[in-house]
Coordinates of N, CA and C in Angstrom, one line a residue:
A1 N 147.2 131.8 111.8 CA 146.4 133.0 111.6 C 145.7 132.9 110.3
D2 N 144.4 132.6 110.2 CA 143.7 132.5 109.0 C 143.4 133.8 108.4
E3 N 143.8 134.1 107.1 CA 143.5 135.3 106.5 C 144.0 136.5 107.3
L4 N 145.3 136.5 107.6 CA 145.9 137.5 108.4 C 145.7 138.9 107.9
N5 N 145.5 139.1 106.6 CA 145.3 140.5 106.1 C 143.9 141.0 106.4
R6 N 143.0 140.2 107.0 CA 141.7 140.6 107.5 C 141.8 141.1 109.0
A7 N 142.9 140.9 109.6 CA 143.1 141.4 111.0 C 143.5 142.9 110.9
T8 N 143.2 143.6 111.9 CA 143.4 145.1 111.9 C 144.9 145.3 112.0
S9 N 145.3 146.5 111.6 CA 146.8 146.9 111.6 C 147.4 146.7 113.0
R10 N 146.6 147.1 114.1 CA 147.2 146.9 115.4 C 147.4 145.5 115.7
T11 N 146.5 144.6 115.3 CA 146.7 143.2 115.6 C 147.9 142.6 114.8
Q12 N 148.0 143.1 113.6 CA 149.2 142.6 112.8 C 150.5 143.1 113.4
S13 N 150.5 144.3 113.9 CA 151.8 144.9 114.4 C 152.1 144.2 115.7
A14 N 151.1 143.7 116.4 CA 151.4 143.0 117.7 C 152.2 141.7 117.5
L15 N 152.1 141.2 116.3 CA 152.9 140.0 116.0 C 154.4 140.2 115.8
L16 N 154.7 141.5 115.5 CA 156.1 141.8 115.2 C 157.0 141.4 116.4
E17 N 156.6 141.8 117.6 CA 157.5 141.4 118.7 C 157.6 139.9 118.9
A18 N 156.5 139.2 118.7 CA 156.5 137.8 118.9 C 157.4 137.1 117.9
M19 N 157.3 137.6 116.6 CA 158.1 137.0 115.5 C 159.6 137.3 115.6
E20 N 159.9 138.5 116.1 CA 161.3 138.9 116.1 C 162.0 138.6 117.4
E21 N 161.3 139.0 118.5 CA 161.9 138.9 119.8 C 161.6 137.6 120.6
G22 N 160.6 136.9 120.1 CA 160.2 135.7 120.8 C 159.5 135.9 122.2
Q23 N 158.9 137.1 122.3 CA 158.2 137.4 123.5 C 157.0 138.3 123.3
V24 N 156.2 138.5 124.3 CA 155.0 139.4 124.2 C 155.1 140.3 125.4
T25 N 154.8 141.6 125.2 CA 154.9 142.5 126.3 C 153.5 143.1 126.6
V26 N 153.0 142.9 127.9 CA 151.7 143.4 128.3 C 151.9 144.3 129.5
D27 N 151.4 145.5 129.4 CA 151.5 146.5 130.5 C 153.0 146.6 131.0
G28 N 153.9 146.6 130.1 CA 155.3 146.8 130.4 C 156.0 145.6 130.9
V29 N 155.3 144.4 131.0 CA 155.9 143.2 131.4 C 156.1 142.3 130.2
S30 N 157.3 141.8 130.0 CA 157.6 140.9 128.9 C 157.5 139.4 129.3
H31 N 156.8 138.7 128.4 CA 156.6 137.3 128.7 C 157.2 136.4 127.6
P32 N 158.2 135.6 127.8 CA 158.9 134.8 126.8 C 157.9 133.8 126.2
L33 N 158.0 133.6 124.9 CA 157.1 132.6 124.3 C 157.8 131.2 124.3
P34 N 157.0 130.1 124.3 CA 157.7 128.8 124.4 C 158.5 128.6 123.1
K35 N 159.5 127.7 123.2 CA 160.3 127.4 122.0 C 160.1 125.9 121.7
P36 N 159.9 125.6 120.4 CA 159.9 126.6 119.3 C 158.5 127.3 119.2
F37 N 158.5 128.5 118.7 CA 157.3 129.3 118.5 C 157.3 129.7 117.0
V38 N 156.2 129.3 116.3 CA 156.2 129.6 114.8 C 154.9 130.3 114.5
V39 N 154.9 131.2 113.6 CA 153.8 131.9 113.1 C 153.5 131.4 111.7
I40 N 152.3 130.8 111.5 CA 151.9 130.4 110.1 C 150.6 131.2 109.8
A41 N 150.6 131.9 108.7 CA 149.5 132.7 108.4 C 149.0 132.5 106.9
T42 N 147.8 132.7 106.6 CA 147.3 132.6 105.3 C 146.8 134.0 104.8
Q43 N 146.8 134.2 103.5 CA 146.2 135.4 102.9 C 145.4 135.0 101.7
N44 N 144.2 135.6 101.5 CA 143.4 135.4 100.3 C 143.8 136.4 99.3
P45 N 144.5 136.0 98.2 CA 145.0 137.0 97.2 C 143.9 137.6 96.4
I46 N 142.7 137.2 96.4 CA 141.6 137.7 95.5 C 140.8 138.7 96.2
E47 N 140.2 138.3 97.3 CA 139.2 139.2 98.0 C 140.0 140.2 98.9
T48 N 140.1 141.5 98.4 CA 140.9 142.5 99.1 C 140.0 143.5 99.8
Q49 N 138.7 143.5 99.6 CA 137.8 144.4 100.3 C 137.7 144.1 101.8
G50 N 138.0 145.1 102.6 CA 137.9 145.0 104.0 C 139.2 144.3 104.6
T51 N 140.3 144.4 103.8 CA 141.5 143.8 104.3 C 142.5 144.9 104.6
F52 N 143.6 144.5 105.3 CA 144.6 145.5 105.7 C 146.0 144.9 105.2
R53 N 146.6 145.7 104.3 CA 147.9 145.3 103.7 C 148.9 145.1 104.8
L54 N 149.6 144.0 104.8 CA 150.7 143.8 105.8 C 151.9 144.7 105.5
P55 N 152.4 145.3 106.6 CA 153.5 146.3 106.4 C 154.8 145.5 106.0
E56 N 155.7 146.2 105.3 CA 156.9 145.5 104.8 C 157.7 145.0 106.0
A57 N 157.7 145.7 107.1 CA 158.5 145.2 108.3 C 158.0 143.8 108.7
Q58 N 156.7 143.6 108.7 CA 156.2 142.3 109.1 C 156.4 141.2 108.1
L59 N 156.2 141.6 106.8 CA 156.5 140.6 105.7 C 157.9 140.1 105.8
D60 N 158.9 141.0 106.1 CA 160.3 140.7 106.2 C 160.6 139.7 107.3
R61 N 159.7 139.5 108.2 CA 159.9 138.6 109.3 C 159.3 137.2 109.0
F62 N 158.6 137.0 108.0 CA 158.1 135.7 107.5 C 159.2 135.0 106.7
L63 N 159.6 133.9 107.2 CA 160.8 133.2 106.5 C 160.5 132.9 105.0
I64 N 159.3 132.5 104.8 CA 159.0 132.0 103.4 C 157.5 132.2 103.1
R65 N 157.2 132.4 101.8 CA 155.8 132.5 101.4 C 155.6 131.5 100.2
L66 N 154.5 130.7 100.4 CA 154.2 129.7 99.4 C 152.8 129.9 98.9
S67 N 152.6 129.6 97.6 CA 151.2 129.6 97.0 C 150.8 128.1 96.9
L68 N 149.7 127.8 97.5 CA 149.2 126.4 97.5 C 148.7 126.0 96.1
G69 N 148.1 126.9 95.4 CA 147.6 126.5 94.1 C 146.5 125.5 94.1
Y70 N 146.2 124.7 93.1 CA 145.2 123.7 93.0 C 145.8 122.3 93.1
P71 N 145.1 121.4 93.6 CA 145.6 120.0 93.6 C 145.6 119.4 92.3
S72 N 146.5 118.4 92.0 CA 146.4 117.6 90.8 C 145.2 116.7 90.8
R73 N 144.9 116.1 89.7 CA 143.7 115.2 89.6 C 143.9 114.1 90.6
E74 N 145.1 113.5 90.7 CA 145.3 112.4 91.7 C 145.1 112.9 93.1
E75 N 145.6 114.1 93.4 CA 145.5 114.6 94.8 C 144.0 114.9 95.1
A76 N 143.3 115.4 94.1 CA 141.9 115.7 94.3 C 141.1 114.4 94.6
V77 N 141.4 113.3 93.9 CA 140.7 112.1 94.2 C 141.1 111.6 95.6
Q78 N 142.3 111.7 96.0 CA 142.7 111.3 97.3 C 142.0 112.2 98.4
L79 N 141.9 113.4 98.1 CA 141.2 114.3 99.0 C 139.7 113.9 99.2
L80 N 139.0 113.6 98.1 CA 137.6 113.1 98.2 C 137.5 111.8 98.9
A81 N 138.5 110.9 98.7 CA 138.5 109.6 99.4 C 138.6 109.7 100.9
R82 N 139.4 110.7 101.3 CA 139.7 110.9 102.7 C 138.5 111.4 103.4
F83 N 137.7 112.3 102.7 CA 136.6 112.9 103.4 C 135.2 112.2 103.1
I84 N 135.2 111.1 102.4 CA 134.0 110.5 102.0 C 133.2 110.0 103.2
N85 N 133.9 109.4 104.2 CA 133.2 108.8 105.3 C 133.4 109.5 106.6
G86 N 133.9 110.7 106.6 CA 134.2 111.3 107.9 C 134.9 112.6 107.8
K87 N 135.4 113.1 108.9 CA 136.1 114.3 109.0 C 137.5 114.1 109.5
P88 N 138.5 113.8 108.6 CA 139.8 113.4 109.1 C 140.5 114.5 109.8
L89 N 140.2 115.8 109.6 CA 140.8 116.9 110.3 C 140.6 116.8 111.8
E90 N 139.5 116.1 112.2 CA 139.2 116.0 113.7 C 140.0 114.9 114.3
Q91 N 140.7 114.1 113.5 CA 141.4 112.9 114.0 C 142.9 113.1 113.8
I92 N 143.4 114.3 113.6 CA 144.8 114.6 113.4 C 145.6 114.4 114.8
S93 N 146.7 113.7 114.7 CA 147.5 113.5 115.9 C 148.9 114.0 115.6
S94 N 149.6 114.3 116.6 CA 151.0 114.9 116.4 C 151.9 113.8 115.9
V95 N 152.9 114.3 115.1 CA 153.9 113.4 114.5 C 155.3 113.6 115.0
V96 N 155.4 114.7 115.9 CA 156.7 115.0 116.4 C 156.5 115.7 117.8
I97 N 157.4 115.5 118.7 CA 157.3 116.2 120.0 C 158.2 117.4 120.0
R98 N 158.1 118.3 120.9 CA 158.8 119.5 120.9 C 160.3 119.3 120.9
E99 N 160.8 118.4 121.8 CA 162.2 118.1 121.9 C 162.8 117.7 120.5
E100 N 162.0 116.8 119.8 CA 162.5 116.3 118.5 C 162.6 117.5 117.5
L101 N 161.7 118.4 117.6 CA 161.7 119.6 116.7 C 162.9 120.5 117.0
R102 N 163.2 120.6 118.3 CA 164.4 121.4 118.7 C 165.7 120.7 118.1
E103 N 165.7 119.4 118.3 CA 166.9 118.7 117.8 C 167.1 118.8 116.3
A104 N 166.0 118.8 115.6 CA 166.0 118.9 114.1 C 166.5 120.3 113.7
A105 N 166.0 121.3 114.4 CA 166.4 122.7 114.1 C 167.9 122.9 114.4
A106 N 168.4 122.2 115.5 CA 169.8 122.3 115.8 C 170.7 121.7 114.7
L107 N 170.2 120.6 114.2 CA 171.0 119.9 113.1 C 171.0 120.7 111.8
C108 N 169.9 121.4 111.5 CA 169.9 122.3 110.4 C 170.9 123.4 110.5
G109 N 171.1 123.9 111.7 CA 172.0 125.0 111.9 C 173.5 124.6 111.7
K110 N 173.7 123.2 111.8 CA 175.1 122.7 111.6 C 175.4 122.4 110.2
C111 N 174.4 122.6 109.3 CA 174.6 122.3 107.9 C 175.7 123.3 107.3
K112 N 176.7 122.8 106.6 CA 177.8 123.7 106.2 C 177.4 124.5 104.9
V113 N 177.9 125.7 104.9 CA 177.7 126.6 103.8 C 179.0 127.1 103.4
S114 N 179.5 126.8 102.2 CA 180.8 127.2 101.7 C 180.8 128.7 101.4
E115 N 182.0 129.3 101.4 CA 182.1 130.7 101.1 C 181.6 131.1 99.7
D116 N 181.8 130.1 98.7 CA 181.3 130.3 97.4 C 179.8 130.4 97.3
V117 N 179.1 129.6 98.1 CA 177.7 129.6 98.1 C 177.2 130.8 98.9
M118 N 177.9 131.2 99.9 CA 177.5 132.5 100.6 C 177.7 133.7 99.7
D119 N 178.7 133.7 98.9 CA 179.0 134.7 98.0 C 177.8 134.8 96.9
Y120 N 177.4 133.6 96.5 CA 176.3 133.5 95.5 C 175.0 134.1 96.1
M121 N 174.7 133.8 97.4 CA 173.5 134.3 98.0 C 173.6 135.9 98.1
A122 N 174.8 136.4 98.4 CA 175.0 137.8 98.5 C 174.9 138.5 97.2
R123 N 175.4 137.8 96.1 CA 175.3 138.4 94.8 C 173.8 138.4 94.3
L124 N 173.1 137.4 94.6 CA 171.7 137.4 94.3 C 170.9 138.6 94.9
C125 N 171.1 138.7 96.2 CA 170.4 139.8 96.9 C 170.9 141.2 96.5
E126 N 172.2 141.3 96.2 CA 172.7 142.6 95.6 C 172.1 142.9 94.3
A127 N 171.9 141.9 93.4 CA 171.3 142.1 92.1 C 169.8 142.5 92.3
A128 N 169.2 142.0 93.3 CA 167.8 142.2 93.6 C 167.5 143.6 94.1
R129 N 168.6 144.4 94.3 CA 168.5 145.8 94.8 C 168.7 146.8 93.7
D130 N 168.5 146.4 92.5 CA 168.7 147.3 91.3 C 167.7 148.4 91.4
P131 N 168.1 149.7 91.7 CA 167.2 150.8 91.9 C 166.3 151.1 90.7
E132 N 166.7 150.7 89.5 CA 165.9 151.0 88.3 C 164.8 150.1 88.2
K133 N 164.8 148.9 88.8 CA 163.8 147.9 88.7 C 163.0 147.6 90.0
V134 N 163.7 148.0 91.1 CA 163.1 147.7 92.4 C 163.0 148.9 93.3
R135 N 161.9 149.1 94.0 CA 161.7 150.1 95.0 C 162.2 149.8 96.3
L136 N 162.1 148.5 96.7 CA 162.6 148.0 97.9 C 163.2 146.6 97.7
G137 N 164.5 146.5 98.0 CA 165.2 145.3 97.8 C 165.3 144.5 99.0
P138 N 165.8 143.3 99.0 CA 165.9 142.4 100.1 C 166.9 142.9 101.2
S139 N 166.5 142.9 102.4 CA 167.2 143.4 103.6 C 168.3 142.3 104.0
P140 N 169.2 142.7 104.9 CA 170.1 141.7 105.5 C 169.4 140.6 106.1
R141 N 168.2 140.8 106.7 CA 167.4 139.8 107.3 C 167.0 138.8 106.2
A142 N 166.7 139.3 105.0 CA 166.3 138.4 103.9 C 167.5 137.5 103.5
L143 N 168.7 138.1 103.5 CA 169.9 137.3 103.2 C 170.1 136.2 104.2
L144 N 169.9 136.5 105.5 CA 170.1 135.5 106.5 C 169.0 134.4 106.4
A145 N 167.8 134.8 106.1 CA 166.7 133.9 105.9 C 166.9 132.9 104.8
L146 N 167.5 133.4 103.7 CA 167.8 132.6 102.5 C 168.9 131.5 102.9
M147 N 169.8 131.9 103.8 CA 170.8 130.9 104.2 C 170.2 129.9 105.1
R148 N 169.4 130.3 106.1 CA 168.8 129.4 107.1 C 167.9 128.4 106.3
A149 N 167.1 129.0 105.4 CA 166.2 128.1 104.7 C 166.9 127.1 103.8
S150 N 168.0 127.5 103.2 CA 168.9 126.6 102.4 C 169.5 125.5 103.3
Q151 N 169.9 125.9 104.5 CA 170.5 124.9 105.4 C 169.4 123.8 105.7
A152 N 168.2 124.3 106.0 CA 167.1 123.3 106.4 C 166.7 122.5 105.2
F153 N 166.7 123.1 104.0 CA 166.4 122.3 102.8 C 167.4 121.3 102.5
A154 N 168.7 121.6 102.7 CA 169.7 120.6 102.4 C 169.6 119.5 103.4
A155 N 169.3 119.8 104.7 CA 169.2 118.7 105.7 C 168.0 117.8 105.4
I156 N 166.9 118.4 104.9 CA 165.7 117.6 104.5 C 166.1 116.6 103.4
R157 N 167.0 117.1 102.5 CA 167.4 116.3 101.4 C 168.5 115.3 101.8
G158 N 168.9 115.3 103.1 CA 169.8 114.3 103.6 C 171.3 114.7 103.4
R159 N 171.5 116.0 103.2 CA 172.9 116.5 103.1 C 173.3 117.3 104.3
D160 N 174.6 117.4 104.6 CA 175.1 118.3 105.7 C 175.8 119.5 105.1
Y161 N 175.5 119.8 103.9 CA 176.1 120.9 103.2 C 175.1 121.5 102.2
V162 N 175.2 122.8 101.9 CA 174.3 123.5 101.0 C 174.9 123.5 99.6
I163 N 174.1 123.3 98.6 CA 174.6 123.4 97.2 C 173.8 124.6 96.5
P164 N 174.4 125.1 95.4 CA 173.7 126.2 94.7 C 172.2 125.9 94.3
D165 N 172.0 124.7 94.0 CA 170.6 124.3 93.6 C 169.6 124.5 94.8
D166 N 170.1 124.3 96.0 CA 169.2 124.6 97.2 C 168.8 126.1 97.2
V167 N 169.8 127.0 96.9 CA 169.6 128.4 96.9 C 168.6 128.8 95.8
K168 N 168.8 128.2 94.6 CA 168.0 128.5 93.5 C 166.5 128.1 93.7
E169 N 166.3 126.9 94.4 CA 165.0 126.5 94.6 C 164.2 127.3 95.6
L170 N 165.0 128.0 96.5 CA 164.3 128.7 97.6 C 164.3 130.2 97.4
A171 N 165.1 130.7 96.4 CA 165.3 132.2 96.3 C 163.9 132.9 96.1
V172 N 163.0 132.3 95.3 CA 161.8 133.0 95.0 C 160.8 132.9 96.2
P173 N 160.6 131.8 96.8 CA 159.7 131.8 98.0 C 160.2 132.5 99.2
V174 N 161.6 132.6 99.3 CA 162.1 133.3 100.5 C 162.2 134.9 100.2
L175 N 162.4 135.3 99.0 CA 162.7 136.7 98.7 C 161.5 137.5 98.1
A176 N 160.6 136.8 97.4 CA 159.6 137.5 96.6 C 158.7 138.4 97.5
H177 N 158.3 138.0 98.7 CA 157.4 138.8 99.5 C 158.2 139.9 100.2
R178 N 159.5 140.0 100.0 CA 160.3 141.0 100.7 C 160.7 142.2 99.8
I179 N 160.4 142.1 98.5 CA 160.8 143.1 97.6 C 159.6 143.8 97.0
L180 N 159.8 145.0 96.5 CA 158.8 145.8 95.8 C 159.3 146.1 94.4
V181 N 158.7 145.6 93.4 CA 159.2 145.8 92.0 C 158.5 147.0 91.4
R182 N 159.3 147.8 90.7 CA 158.7 148.9 90.0 C 157.8 148.5 88.8
G183 N 156.8 149.2 88.5 CA 155.9 148.9 87.4 C 155.3 147.5 87.4
V184 N 154.8 147.1 88.5 CA 154.2 145.7 88.7 C 153.0 145.5 87.7
T185 N 153.1 144.5 86.9 CA 152.0 144.1 86.0 C 151.8 142.6 86.2
Y186 N 150.8 142.1 85.5 CA 150.5 140.6 85.6 C 151.8 139.8 85.2
Q187 N 152.5 140.3 84.2 CA 153.7 139.6 83.7 C 154.9 140.0 84.6
N188 N 155.0 141.2 85.0 CA 156.2 141.7 85.8 C 155.9 141.7 87.3
T189 N 156.2 140.6 87.9 CA 156.0 140.5 89.3 C 157.3 140.2 90.0
A190 N 157.3 140.3 91.3 CA 158.5 140.0 92.1 C 159.0 138.6 91.8
E191 N 158.1 137.6 91.6 CA 158.5 136.3 91.3 C 159.2 136.2 90.0
S192 N 158.6 136.8 88.9 CA 159.2 136.7 87.6 C 160.6 137.5 87.6
F193 N 160.6 138.6 88.3 CA 161.9 139.4 88.4 C 163.0 138.5 89.0
L194 N 162.7 137.8 90.1 CA 163.7 136.9 90.7 C 164.1 135.7 89.8
R195 N 163.1 135.2 89.1 CA 163.5 134.1 88.2 C 164.4 134.5 87.1
G196 N 164.2 135.8 86.7 CA 165.2 136.3 85.7 C 166.6 136.5 86.3
L197 N 166.6 136.9 87.6 CA 167.9 137.1 88.2 C 168.7 135.7 88.3
L198 N 167.9 134.7 88.6 CA 168.5 133.4 88.8 C 169.2 132.9 87.5
E199 N 168.7 133.4 86.4 CA 169.3 133.0 85.1 C 170.5 133.9 84.8
Q200 N 170.5 135.1 85.4 CA 171.6 136.1 85.1 C 172.8 136.0 86.0
V201 N 172.5 135.7 87.3 CA 173.6 135.6 88.3 C 174.2 134.3 88.2
A202 N 175.5 134.2 87.9 CA 176.2 132.9 87.8 C 176.3 132.2 89.1
A203 N 176.0 130.9 89.1 CA 176.1 130.1 90.4 C 177.5 129.5 90.4
P204 N 178.1 129.3 91.6 CA 179.4 128.6 91.6 C 179.4 127.2 91.0
T205 N 180.4 126.8 90.4 CA 180.5 125.5 89.8 C 180.9 124.5 90.8
E206 N 180.7 123.2 90.5 CA 181.1 122.1 91.4 C 182.6 122.1 91.8
S207 N 183.4 122.5 90.8 CA 184.9 122.5 91.0 C 185.2 123.6 92.1
A208 N 184.4 124.7 92.1 CA 184.7 125.8 93.0 C 184.3 125.4 94.4
L209 N 183.3 124.5 94.5 CA 182.8 124.1 95.8 C 183.8 123.1 96.5

């Protein structure tokens, strides 16, 4: 979904059932979606005129939010070289089939998470619910998302177990779009608030793992 915040509220809310239940209901009849089914959406953070803010319930169903930023100089040169003689986007081919993606997801789910690391995740989310600094803290769904994302990240790194550094690297992209910070300014954002928590909340040591 390109620039999802330009879709109407009704269109946005229609995605909730697909993202949470894996189905679509039309005229009282539910139709299961193919597995895997993934929603990838973009938002333009600058142009807000004529847009519709995504409700918190829908934001909570997105596993992760990333900011693409600008390419480095080397990446910019590579981009120019790719497009100089054609349109590579029209020649994209698949790199994985559905069954392989299902197998990869199953392997991620088998990645071990120790009680100490789970406790660390819980303490991070608990600290992010400070009523003096936050109007809306991370939900239990956010906590589960942090664990699932950490399992997948560990598997990508070639491990069958999660370490605290996995959690630290994913805490901001997994949690920032799910919380509302009081007194938001350019310096005081959900991202900066969470980075501060990562410095304050003690991570389990290697000996404890």
